[in-house]
Amino acid sequence: MENIKVIIWGLGAMGSGVARTLLQKKGIDIVGAIDMGEKVGKPLFEVINQSHPHKINIPVGTTDDYIKANQADVVIICTDSYVKGNFEKIKRVLENKMNVISSAEEMAYPKAQNPELAAEIDRLAKENGVSVLGTGINPGHIMDLLVLVMTGALVDVKQITSKRINSLSPFGKAVMEEQGIGLTPEAFNQRKAAGEMAGHVGFEESVHMMADALGVQLDALTTEMQPIITEVDRKSPYGEAKAGQVAGVDMSAKGMVDGKEFFTLQHPQQIEPEQVGVETGDYVIIDGSPNVNLVNTPEIEGGLGTIAMLVNMIPKIINAEAGLKTMIDLPIPHAILGDFRDQVNEAKRPFK
C-alpha cells in the first residue's frame, strides 16, 4: 500500500505544526504545501524550520501547483475560522476529488450558522465521492465531543456545564486578531458594538452539536463577550498586550431547553495566563444520573491539541462515507502511534 498523501493549505501556526507532526509519522507523506507571499517557492523544511533527511522536501506553492485531481488523499486547510472564508477552497478541493479536513471553527458544525453552505458542501462531497470534516481542540473535542462521550455513561441528563480556561499563546496572528489582543478597552468595545469582534468562534457550533446529538431542542442560545485587561505587559509568539490593554476574552454561552438553562459554556482565554497566576484547565460538570465532575488541569494545550486532532482524524475521514461529516458522525479520535496505513480502508482512498 502506498503512503497516505496529504496536502497542507496554510502554513501559519497550525499548518506549520501539522507539517512538523506529519513528518514524524509512519505511512504518510506531505505531497503539497500551499501558502502565499514570501513563503512561495521556499522549501517546506525551511519554512517550518526543521530538517528531515528521510523525507521529500517539497517547495511551498500555490493552489494551482497542488490542487489538482487526485493529487492527495486529504487536504488539510488551516486558513481562517469561518465557513464562508473556507467555502471556495473546500469546493475546489472537492471538485478535484480529495477529502478535506478544516481547522475552521465554524466548520466543526457548519449547519449551526451556515445551513445553506453546509448543504452545498455535503452535495459537492457526495457528488465527488469524498468527505469533509471540520475539527480541532475546541470546537471539535474539549467543550463538545468530550461532554458527549461522558454522557454515554448516563441514563439521564438535566444540565451540562463545560468550562475551558486556556492560553491563547500557541495560536497564530489570525486568532490574535479575532480575540482583540493588544487593543485598548475602548477599541475592543467599539469593535464589539460594531459586530467586528469575533472572540471565541465556535460556541454556536458546540452547543448545536451537543443538542442534536442528545436529541434536545434549543429554545434559545445567547453568548457574552468581555475583554480581559492585563495589569502587566505580556508577549506571546504571535501577540502582545501592554499593561492596560486587552490580553484575552472571557466568553460565555447559555443554551435554553424547555425554558431552562441546559447548556452553560464558560471560556476565558488569554495570552500568557501564568504571568498573572491564572491556572488553566478543562472541566465537564453534568447534573445527571449519575453526576459527572471531570477535571483536567492544566488545560490540554490548544495549539498541540488542534494539531493532533487534524492529524489523528486523517484515517477516519478517508474511511468515511462521502459527504459533510462532523465529530459526532465519525469514530472517536485517538492517537496513532503506528503506521497510518494500517488505519485506512484502501478501497476508500481517492489517491491510489
Short mmCIF file of N, CA and C in Angstrom, two decimals, residues 55-230:
data_model
loop_
_atom_site.label_atom_id
_atom_site.label_comp_id
_atom_site.label_asym_id
_atom_site.label_seq_id
_atom_site.Cartn_x
_atom_site.Cartn_y
_atom_site.Cartn_z
N LYS A 55 12.79 12.41 4.36
CA LYS A 55 11.53 12.82 3.77
C LYS A 55 11.79 13.74 2.58
N ILE A 56 10.82 13.80 1.66
CA ILE A 56 10.94 14.67 0.49
C ILE A 56 10.70 16.12 0.91
N ASN A 57 11.60 17.01 0.51
CA ASN A 57 11.50 18.43 0.85
C ASN A 57 10.88 19.18 -0.33
N ILE A 58 9.55 19.28 -0.33
CA ILE A 58 8.85 19.89 -1.45
C ILE A 58 8.85 21.41 -1.35
N PRO A 59 8.71 22.12 -2.47
CA PRO A 59 8.60 23.58 -2.41
C PRO A 59 7.18 24.00 -2.01
N VAL A 60 7.08 25.07 -1.25
CA VAL A 60 5.77 25.67 -0.97
C VAL A 60 5.27 26.30 -2.26
N GLY A 61 4.00 26.03 -2.60
CA GLY A 61 3.46 26.52 -3.85
C GLY A 61 2.12 27.21 -3.67
N THR A 62 1.42 27.36 -4.79
CA THR A 62 0.10 27.98 -4.82
C THR A 62 -0.96 26.91 -5.03
N THR A 63 -2.21 27.33 -5.03
CA THR A 63 -3.30 26.36 -5.27
C THR A 63 -3.16 25.71 -6.64
N ASP A 64 -2.75 26.50 -7.63
CA ASP A 64 -2.60 25.94 -8.98
C ASP A 64 -1.52 24.86 -9.04
N ASP A 65 -0.53 24.99 -8.16
CA ASP A 65 0.55 24.00 -8.14
C ASP A 65 0.08 22.65 -7.58
N TYR A 66 -0.79 22.69 -6.59
CA TYR A 66 -1.07 21.46 -5.85
C TYR A 66 -2.53 20.99 -5.85
N ILE A 67 -3.48 21.87 -6.07
CA ILE A 67 -4.88 21.42 -6.05
C ILE A 67 -5.26 20.97 -7.46
N LYS A 68 -4.99 19.69 -7.69
CA LYS A 68 -5.27 19.05 -8.96
C LYS A 68 -5.94 17.70 -8.69
N ALA A 69 -6.59 17.17 -9.69
CA ALA A 69 -7.38 15.95 -9.49
C ALA A 69 -6.53 14.82 -8.92
N ASN A 70 -7.03 14.24 -7.81
CA ASN A 70 -6.43 13.04 -7.20
C ASN A 70 -4.95 13.20 -6.85
N GLN A 71 -4.56 14.41 -6.43
CA GLN A 71 -3.18 14.64 -6.03
C GLN A 71 -2.87 14.08 -4.65
N ALA A 72 -3.92 13.94 -3.83
CA ALA A 72 -3.70 13.51 -2.44
C ALA A 72 -4.93 12.80 -1.92
N ASP A 73 -4.76 12.12 -0.79
CA ASP A 73 -5.89 11.53 -0.09
C ASP A 73 -6.67 12.59 0.66
N VAL A 74 -5.95 13.52 1.29
CA VAL A 74 -6.56 14.53 2.15
C VAL A 74 -5.86 15.87 1.96
N VAL A 75 -6.65 16.94 1.93
CA VAL A 75 -6.12 18.29 2.00
C VAL A 75 -6.54 18.87 3.36
N ILE A 76 -5.56 19.28 4.16
CA ILE A 76 -5.83 19.89 5.45
C ILE A 76 -5.76 21.41 5.27
N ILE A 77 -6.89 22.09 5.51
CA ILE A 77 -6.98 23.53 5.29
C ILE A 77 -6.89 24.25 6.63
N CYS A 78 -5.86 25.07 6.78
CA CYS A 78 -5.65 25.84 8.02
C CYS A 78 -5.50 27.31 7.64
N THR A 79 -6.61 27.96 7.32
CA THR A 79 -6.52 29.35 6.86
C THR A 79 -7.28 30.32 7.76
N ASP A 80 -8.61 30.18 7.87
CA ASP A 80 -9.36 31.07 8.74
C ASP A 80 -10.42 30.30 9.50
N SER A 81 -11.30 31.02 10.21
CA SER A 81 -12.19 30.38 11.17
C SER A 81 -13.61 30.16 10.68
N TYR A 82 -13.93 30.60 9.46
CA TYR A 82 -15.32 30.70 9.07
C TYR A 82 -15.68 29.82 7.88
N VAL A 83 -16.93 29.38 7.83
CA VAL A 83 -17.42 28.58 6.71
C VAL A 83 -17.32 29.37 5.41
N LYS A 84 -17.77 30.63 5.43
CA LYS A 84 -17.75 31.44 4.22
C LYS A 84 -16.33 31.64 3.71
N GLY A 85 -15.38 31.82 4.63
CA GLY A 85 -14.00 32.01 4.22
C GLY A 85 -13.35 30.75 3.68
N ASN A 86 -13.92 29.60 4.02
CA ASN A 86 -13.36 28.32 3.59
C ASN A 86 -14.09 27.71 2.40
N PHE A 87 -15.28 28.22 2.11
CA PHE A 87 -16.13 27.53 1.15
C PHE A 87 -15.48 27.34 -0.22
N GLU A 88 -14.93 28.39 -0.81
CA GLU A 88 -14.37 28.28 -2.16
C GLU A 88 -13.16 27.35 -2.17
N LYS A 89 -12.38 27.36 -1.10
CA LYS A 89 -11.24 26.44 -1.00
C LYS A 89 -11.74 25.00 -0.94
N ILE A 90 -12.71 24.76 -0.08
CA ILE A 90 -13.26 23.41 0.05
C ILE A 90 -13.87 22.95 -1.27
N LYS A 91 -14.61 23.83 -1.90
CA LYS A 91 -15.24 23.50 -3.19
C LYS A 91 -14.20 23.06 -4.22
N ARG A 92 -13.11 23.81 -4.29
CA ARG A 92 -12.08 23.48 -5.27
C ARG A 92 -11.44 22.12 -4.98
N VAL A 93 -11.20 21.84 -3.71
CA VAL A 93 -10.61 20.55 -3.34
C VAL A 93 -11.56 19.41 -3.67
N LEU A 94 -12.83 19.58 -3.31
CA LEU A 94 -13.81 18.52 -3.56
C LEU A 94 -13.97 18.24 -5.05
N GLU A 95 -13.97 19.30 -5.85
CA GLU A 95 -14.12 19.12 -7.29
C GLU A 95 -12.92 18.40 -7.90
N ASN A 96 -11.80 18.40 -7.16
CA ASN A 96 -10.63 17.63 -7.58
C ASN A 96 -10.54 16.29 -6.86
N LYS A 97 -11.66 15.90 -6.25
CA LYS A 97 -11.86 14.56 -5.70
C LYS A 97 -10.84 14.19 -4.61
N MET A 98 -10.67 15.14 -3.67
CA MET A 98 -9.83 14.88 -2.50
C MET A 98 -10.64 15.19 -1.23
N ASN A 99 -10.39 14.41 -0.18
CA ASN A 99 -11.02 14.66 1.11
C ASN A 99 -10.48 15.94 1.74
N VAL A 100 -11.27 16.53 2.64
CA VAL A 100 -10.89 17.78 3.32
C VAL A 100 -11.01 17.62 4.82
N ILE A 101 -9.98 18.10 5.53
CA ILE A 101 -10.09 18.36 6.97
C ILE A 101 -9.78 19.84 7.17
N SER A 102 -10.69 20.57 7.81
CA SER A 102 -10.53 22.01 8.02
C SER A 102 -10.39 22.32 9.50
N SER A 103 -9.51 23.29 9.80
CA SER A 103 -9.35 23.74 11.18
C SER A 103 -10.31 24.88 11.52
N ALA A 104 -11.12 25.34 10.55
CA ALA A 104 -12.05 26.45 10.79
C ALA A 104 -13.06 26.07 11.86
N GLU A 105 -13.17 26.91 12.89
CA GLU A 105 -14.06 26.57 13.99
C GLU A 105 -15.50 26.38 13.53
N GLU A 106 -15.99 27.23 12.65
CA GLU A 106 -17.38 27.09 12.20
C GLU A 106 -17.60 25.80 11.41
N MET A 107 -16.53 25.26 10.82
CA MET A 107 -16.68 24.01 10.06
C MET A 107 -16.89 22.80 10.97
N ALA A 108 -16.71 22.96 12.29
CA ALA A 108 -16.94 21.85 13.20
C ALA A 108 -18.41 21.41 13.19
N TYR A 109 -19.30 22.35 12.94
CA TYR A 109 -20.73 22.05 12.83
C TYR A 109 -21.37 23.13 11.97
N PRO A 110 -21.07 23.12 10.68
CA PRO A 110 -21.39 24.27 9.83
C PRO A 110 -22.87 24.58 9.68
N LYS A 111 -23.74 23.59 9.85
CA LYS A 111 -25.15 23.89 9.69
C LYS A 111 -25.71 24.75 10.83
N ALA A 112 -24.94 24.92 11.91
CA ALA A 112 -25.41 25.76 13.02
C ALA A 112 -25.65 27.19 12.58
N GLN A 113 -24.76 27.73 11.75
CA GLN A 113 -24.89 29.13 11.32
C GLN A 113 -24.92 29.30 9.81
N ASN A 114 -24.55 28.25 9.09
CA ASN A 114 -24.49 28.34 7.63
C ASN A 114 -25.15 27.11 6.99
N PRO A 115 -26.43 26.90 7.23
CA PRO A 115 -27.08 25.68 6.75
C PRO A 115 -27.05 25.52 5.23
N GLU A 116 -27.19 26.62 4.49
CA GLU A 116 -27.21 26.51 3.02
C GLU A 116 -25.83 26.10 2.49
N LEU A 117 -24.77 26.72 3.01
CA LEU A 117 -23.42 26.35 2.58
C LEU A 117 -23.09 24.93 3.03
N ALA A 118 -23.55 24.56 4.21
CA ALA A 118 -23.32 23.19 4.69
C ALA A 118 -23.96 22.18 3.74
N ALA A 119 -25.18 22.47 3.31
CA ALA A 119 -25.86 21.57 2.38
C ALA A 119 -25.13 21.49 1.04
N GLU A 120 -24.58 22.62 0.59
CA GLU A 120 -23.86 22.63 -0.68
C GLU A 120 -22.54 21.87 -0.57
N ILE A 121 -21.86 22.01 0.55
CA ILE A 121 -20.62 21.25 0.77
C ILE A 121 -20.93 19.76 0.79
N ASP A 122 -22.01 19.38 1.47
CA ASP A 122 -22.40 17.98 1.52
C ASP A 122 -22.70 17.46 0.11
N ARG A 123 -23.42 18.25 -0.68
CA ARG A 123 -23.75 17.84 -2.05
C ARG A 123 -22.49 17.65 -2.89
N LEU A 124 -21.57 18.62 -2.81
CA LEU A 124 -20.34 18.55 -3.60
C LEU A 124 -19.50 17.33 -3.20
N ALA A 125 -19.43 17.09 -1.90
CA ALA A 125 -18.63 15.95 -1.42
C ALA A 125 -19.21 14.64 -1.94
N LYS A 126 -20.52 14.48 -1.84
CA LYS A 126 -21.15 13.25 -2.29
C LYS A 126 -21.02 13.09 -3.80
N GLU A 127 -21.16 14.19 -4.52
CA GLU A 127 -21.05 14.16 -5.98
C GLU A 127 -19.67 13.69 -6.43
N ASN A 128 -18.65 14.01 -5.62
CA ASN A 128 -17.27 13.67 -5.99
C ASN A 128 -16.71 12.48 -5.22
N GLY A 129 -17.54 11.85 -4.40
CA GLY A 129 -17.14 10.63 -3.73
C GLY A 129 -16.12 10.80 -2.63
N VAL A 130 -16.09 11.99 -1.98
CA VAL A 130 -15.13 12.26 -0.92
C VAL A 130 -15.85 12.88 0.28
N SER A 131 -15.09 13.17 1.34
CA SER A 131 -15.69 13.63 2.59
C SER A 131 -15.02 14.88 3.12
N VAL A 132 -15.74 15.60 4.00
CA VAL A 132 -15.27 16.86 4.59
C VAL A 132 -15.49 16.81 6.09
N LEU A 133 -14.51 17.26 6.86
CA LEU A 133 -14.62 17.33 8.32
C LEU A 133 -13.98 18.62 8.82
N GLY A 134 -14.66 19.29 9.73
CA GLY A 134 -14.05 20.39 10.47
C GLY A 134 -13.80 19.93 11.89
N THR A 135 -12.59 20.18 12.39
CA THR A 135 -12.29 19.73 13.75
C THR A 135 -11.16 20.54 14.36
N GLY A 136 -10.91 20.31 15.61
CA GLY A 136 -9.86 20.99 16.37
C GLY A 136 -10.04 20.65 17.83
N ILE A 137 -9.31 21.35 18.67
CA ILE A 137 -9.44 21.09 20.11
C ILE A 137 -10.74 21.66 20.65
N ASN A 138 -11.17 22.82 20.07
CA ASN A 138 -12.37 23.48 20.58
C ASN A 138 -12.82 24.56 19.59
N PRO A 139 -13.94 24.33 18.89
CA PRO A 139 -14.81 23.16 18.96
C PRO A 139 -14.20 21.93 18.30
N GLY A 140 -14.83 20.80 18.55
CA GLY A 140 -14.38 19.56 17.97
C GLY A 140 -14.00 18.50 18.99
N HIS A 141 -13.65 18.94 20.20
CA HIS A 141 -13.26 17.94 21.20
C HIS A 141 -13.66 18.36 22.62
N ILE A 142 -12.92 19.30 23.22
CA ILE A 142 -13.00 19.51 24.66
C ILE A 142 -14.38 19.93 25.15
N MET A 143 -14.98 20.96 24.53
CA MET A 143 -16.22 21.52 25.06
C MET A 143 -17.47 20.92 24.43
N ASP A 144 -17.31 19.92 23.57
CA ASP A 144 -18.50 19.31 22.96
C ASP A 144 -18.38 17.79 22.88
N LEU A 145 -17.42 17.28 22.10
CA LEU A 145 -17.30 15.83 21.95
C LEU A 145 -17.00 15.14 23.28
N LEU A 146 -16.08 15.69 24.07
CA LEU A 146 -15.76 15.10 25.37
C LEU A 146 -16.99 15.08 26.27
N VAL A 147 -17.77 16.14 26.23
CA VAL A 147 -19.01 16.18 27.01
C VAL A 147 -19.94 15.04 26.59
N LEU A 148 -20.11 14.88 25.28
CA LEU A 148 -21.00 13.84 24.78
C LEU A 148 -20.51 12.44 25.15
N VAL A 149 -19.18 12.24 25.08
CA VAL A 149 -18.63 10.94 25.47
C VAL A 149 -18.98 10.64 26.93
N MET A 150 -18.88 11.64 27.79
CA MET A 150 -19.19 11.42 29.21
C MET A 150 -20.67 11.12 29.43
N THR A 151 -21.55 11.70 28.60
CA THR A 151 -22.98 11.40 28.77
C THR A 151 -23.30 9.97 28.37
N GLY A 152 -22.39 9.30 27.68
CA GLY A 152 -22.62 7.91 27.31
C GLY A 152 -22.77 6.99 28.50
N ALA A 153 -22.29 7.41 29.65
CA ALA A 153 -22.39 6.61 30.87
C ALA A 153 -23.56 7.05 31.75
N LEU A 154 -24.42 7.92 31.23
CA LEU A 154 -25.54 8.45 32.00
C LEU A 154 -26.86 7.96 31.43
N VAL A 155 -27.84 7.75 32.30
CA VAL A 155 -29.18 7.39 31.84
C VAL A 155 -30.08 8.61 31.74
N ASP A 156 -29.64 9.75 32.30
CA ASP A 156 -30.43 10.98 32.23
C ASP A 156 -29.49 12.17 32.38
N VAL A 157 -29.80 13.26 31.71
CA VAL A 157 -29.02 14.49 31.79
C VAL A 157 -29.96 15.65 32.05
N LYS A 158 -29.68 16.41 33.12
CA LYS A 158 -30.51 17.56 33.47
C LYS A 158 -29.86 18.89 33.11
N GLN A 159 -28.53 18.96 33.23
CA GLN A 159 -27.85 20.22 32.93
C GLN A 159 -26.38 19.95 32.70
N ILE A 160 -25.79 20.68 31.74
CA ILE A 160 -24.38 20.49 31.36
C ILE A 160 -23.63 21.81 31.50
N THR A 161 -22.49 21.75 32.19
CA THR A 161 -21.57 22.88 32.24
C THR A 161 -20.23 22.43 31.65
N SER A 162 -19.79 23.14 30.64
CA SER A 162 -18.49 22.87 30.01
C SER A 162 -17.64 24.13 30.14
N LYS A 163 -16.48 23.97 30.77
CA LYS A 163 -15.63 25.14 31.06
C LYS A 163 -14.21 24.86 30.60
N ARG A 164 -13.63 25.83 29.91
CA ARG A 164 -12.24 25.72 29.46
C ARG A 164 -11.53 27.03 29.73
N ILE A 165 -10.51 26.96 30.58
CA ILE A 165 -9.65 28.11 30.87
C ILE A 165 -8.33 27.84 30.18
N ASN A 166 -8.01 28.63 29.15
CA ASN A 166 -6.86 28.24 28.34
C ASN A 166 -5.99 29.42 27.94
N SER A 167 -4.81 29.07 27.48
CA SER A 167 -3.84 30.04 26.98
C SER A 167 -3.99 30.18 25.48
N LEU A 168 -3.98 31.43 25.01
CA LEU A 168 -4.01 31.71 23.58
C LEU A 168 -2.61 31.76 22.96
N SER A 169 -1.60 31.68 23.78
CA SER A 169 -0.24 31.92 23.31
C SER A 169 0.20 31.05 22.14
N PRO A 170 -0.22 29.76 22.02
CA PRO A 170 0.27 28.96 20.90
C PRO A 170 -0.35 29.33 19.55
N PHE A 171 -1.42 30.12 19.55
CA PHE A 171 -2.14 30.35 18.31
C PHE A 171 -1.53 31.50 17.52
N GLY A 172 -1.88 31.55 16.23
CA GLY A 172 -1.26 32.48 15.30
C GLY A 172 -1.91 33.85 15.24
N LYS A 173 -1.47 34.62 14.26
CA LYS A 173 -1.88 36.02 14.15
C LYS A 173 -3.38 36.17 13.90
N ALA A 174 -3.97 35.25 13.13
CA ALA A 174 -5.40 35.35 12.86
C ALA A 174 -6.21 35.27 14.14
N VAL A 175 -5.84 34.36 15.05
CA VAL A 175 -6.55 34.22 16.32
C VAL A 175 -6.31 35.45 17.19
N MET A 176 -5.09 35.99 17.19
CA MET A 176 -4.82 37.20 17.97
C MET A 176 -5.71 38.35 17.53
N GLU A 177 -5.92 38.45 16.22
CA GLU A 177 -6.80 39.49 15.68
C GLU A 177 -8.24 39.24 16.10
N GLU A 178 -8.69 38.01 16.01
CA GLU A 178 -10.06 37.68 16.39
C GLU A 178 -10.34 37.98 17.86
N GLN A 179 -9.33 37.80 18.71
CA GLN A 179 -9.51 38.00 20.15
C GLN A 179 -9.26 39.45 20.57
N GLY A 180 -8.76 40.29 19.67
CA GLY A 180 -8.50 41.68 20.02
C GLY A 180 -7.28 41.88 20.88
N ILE A 181 -6.32 40.97 20.80
CA ILE A 181 -5.13 41.07 21.63
C ILE A 181 -4.37 42.36 21.30
N GLY A 182 -4.06 43.13 22.35
CA GLY A 182 -3.32 44.37 22.18
C GLY A 182 -4.18 45.60 21.98
N LEU A 183 -5.50 45.44 21.88
CA LEU A 183 -6.38 46.61 21.76
C LEU A 183 -6.54 47.32 23.10
N THR A 184 -6.90 48.58 23.04
CA THR A 184 -7.33 49.27 24.26
C THR A 184 -8.74 48.80 24.59
N PRO A 185 -9.17 48.91 25.86
CA PRO A 185 -10.55 48.52 26.19
C PRO A 185 -11.57 49.29 25.35
N GLU A 186 -11.28 50.56 25.08
CA GLU A 186 -12.22 51.37 24.30
C GLU A 186 -12.34 50.84 22.87
N ALA A 187 -11.19 50.51 22.27
CA ALA A 187 -11.20 49.98 20.90
C ALA A 187 -11.90 48.63 20.86
N PHE A 188 -11.67 47.81 21.88
CA PHE A 188 -12.33 46.50 21.96
C PHE A 188 -13.84 46.68 21.98
N ASN A 189 -14.33 47.56 22.85
CA ASN A 189 -15.77 47.74 22.99
C ASN A 189 -16.39 48.36 21.74
N GLN A 190 -15.63 49.22 21.06
CA GLN A 190 -16.12 49.80 19.81
C GLN A 190 -16.27 48.72 18.75
N ARG A 191 -15.27 47.85 18.63
CA ARG A 191 -15.35 46.75 17.67
C ARG A 191 -16.45 45.77 18.04
N LYS A 192 -16.60 45.52 19.33
CA LYS A 192 -17.67 44.63 19.79
C LYS A 192 -19.04 45.20 19.43
N ALA A 193 -19.25 46.49 19.67
CA ALA A 193 -20.53 47.13 19.37
C ALA A 193 -20.82 47.12 17.87
N ALA A 194 -19.75 47.19 17.08
CA ALA A 194 -19.91 47.20 15.62
C ALA A 194 -20.03 45.79 15.04
N GLY A 195 -19.96 44.77 15.90
CA GLY A 195 -20.03 43.40 15.44
C GLY A 195 -18.77 42.93 14.75
N GLU A 196 -17.65 43.58 15.06
CA GLU A 196 -16.38 43.26 14.40
C GLU A 196 -15.43 42.47 15.30
N MET A 197 -15.89 42.08 16.48
CA MET A 197 -15.05 41.34 17.40
C MET A 197 -15.53 39.90 17.47
N ALA A 198 -14.69 38.99 16.99
CA ALA A 198 -15.11 37.59 16.92
C ALA A 198 -15.08 36.91 18.29
N GLY A 199 -14.04 37.21 19.09
CA GLY A 199 -13.88 36.46 20.32
C GLY A 199 -13.68 34.99 20.00
N HIS A 200 -14.20 34.13 20.87
CA HIS A 200 -14.11 32.69 20.59
C HIS A 200 -15.11 32.33 19.51
N VAL A 201 -14.64 31.75 18.44
CA VAL A 201 -15.52 31.26 17.37
C VAL A 201 -15.80 29.79 17.64
N GLY A 202 -17.07 29.43 17.78
CA GLY A 202 -17.38 28.02 17.95
C GLY A 202 -18.44 27.68 18.97
N PHE A 203 -18.88 28.62 19.79
CA PHE A 203 -19.90 28.31 20.78
C PHE A 203 -21.18 27.79 20.12
N GLU A 204 -21.64 28.49 19.08
CA GLU A 204 -22.86 28.06 18.40
C GLU A 204 -22.70 26.63 17.88
N GLU A 205 -21.52 26.37 17.32
CA GLU A 205 -21.27 25.04 16.76
C GLU A 205 -21.26 23.98 17.86
N SER A 206 -20.58 24.25 18.97
CA SER A 206 -20.52 23.28 20.06
C SER A 206 -21.89 22.98 20.64
N VAL A 207 -22.67 24.04 20.90
CA VAL A 207 -23.98 23.84 21.53
C VAL A 207 -24.93 23.09 20.59
N HIS A 208 -24.95 23.48 19.32
CA HIS A 208 -25.84 22.80 18.37
C HIS A 208 -25.41 21.34 18.16
N MET A 209 -24.10 21.09 18.15
CA MET A 209 -23.63 19.72 18.03
C MET A 209 -24.13 18.87 19.19
N MET A 210 -23.97 19.39 20.40
CA MET A 210 -24.40 18.64 21.58
C MET A 210 -25.91 18.46 21.61
N ALA A 211 -26.65 19.52 21.30
CA ALA A 211 -28.11 19.44 21.32
C ALA A 211 -28.62 18.40 20.32
N ASP A 212 -28.08 18.43 19.11
CA ASP A 212 -28.52 17.47 18.10
C ASP A 212 -28.16 16.04 18.49
N ALA A 213 -26.97 15.86 19.05
CA ALA A 213 -26.56 14.51 19.46
C ALA A 213 -27.44 13.97 20.59
N LEU A 214 -27.79 14.84 21.53
CA LEU A 214 -28.60 14.42 22.68
C LEU A 214 -30.09 14.32 22.35
N GLY A 215 -30.48 14.95 21.23
CA GLY A 215 -31.88 14.91 20.84
C GLY A 215 -32.75 15.87 21.60
N VAL A 216 -32.19 17.04 21.97
CA VAL A 216 -32.98 18.08 22.63
C VAL A 216 -33.11 19.28 21.70
N GLN A 217 -34.18 20.04 21.87
CA GLN A 217 -34.46 21.20 21.03
C GLN A 217 -34.08 22.48 21.76
N LEU A 218 -33.21 23.27 21.14
CA LEU A 218 -32.82 24.54 21.73
C LEU A 218 -33.94 25.57 21.58
N ASP A 219 -34.31 26.21 22.70
CA ASP A 219 -35.24 27.34 22.65
C ASP A 219 -34.51 28.62 22.25
N ALA A 220 -33.31 28.78 22.80
CA ALA A 220 -32.54 29.99 22.55
C ALA A 220 -31.08 29.73 22.91
N LEU A 221 -30.20 30.50 22.27
CA LEU A 221 -28.77 30.43 22.57
C LEU A 221 -28.23 31.85 22.63
N THR A 222 -27.66 32.22 23.77
CA THR A 222 -27.10 33.56 23.92
C THR A 222 -25.63 33.45 24.28
N THR A 223 -24.84 34.43 23.81
CA THR A 223 -23.41 34.46 24.12
C THR A 223 -23.04 35.83 24.68
N GLU A 224 -21.98 35.86 25.44
CA GLU A 224 -21.49 37.11 26.03
C GLU A 224 -19.98 37.16 25.89
N MET A 225 -19.46 38.36 25.72
CA MET A 225 -18.03 38.55 25.49
C MET A 225 -17.55 39.76 26.31
N GLN A 226 -16.52 39.55 27.13
CA GLN A 226 -15.93 40.63 27.89
C GLN A 226 -14.42 40.60 27.74
N PRO A 227 -13.79 41.78 27.63
CA PRO A 227 -12.32 41.78 27.49
C PRO A 227 -11.63 41.44 28.80
N ILE A 228 -10.50 40.78 28.71
CA ILE A 228 -9.63 40.55 29.85
C ILE A 228 -8.49 41.56 29.75
N ILE A 229 -8.45 42.49 30.68
CA ILE A 229 -7.47 43.58 30.64
C ILE A 229 -6.27 43.20 31.52
N THR A 230 -5.08 43.29 30.96
CA THR A 230 -3.89 42.90 31.71
C THR A 230 -3.33 44.07 32.52
#
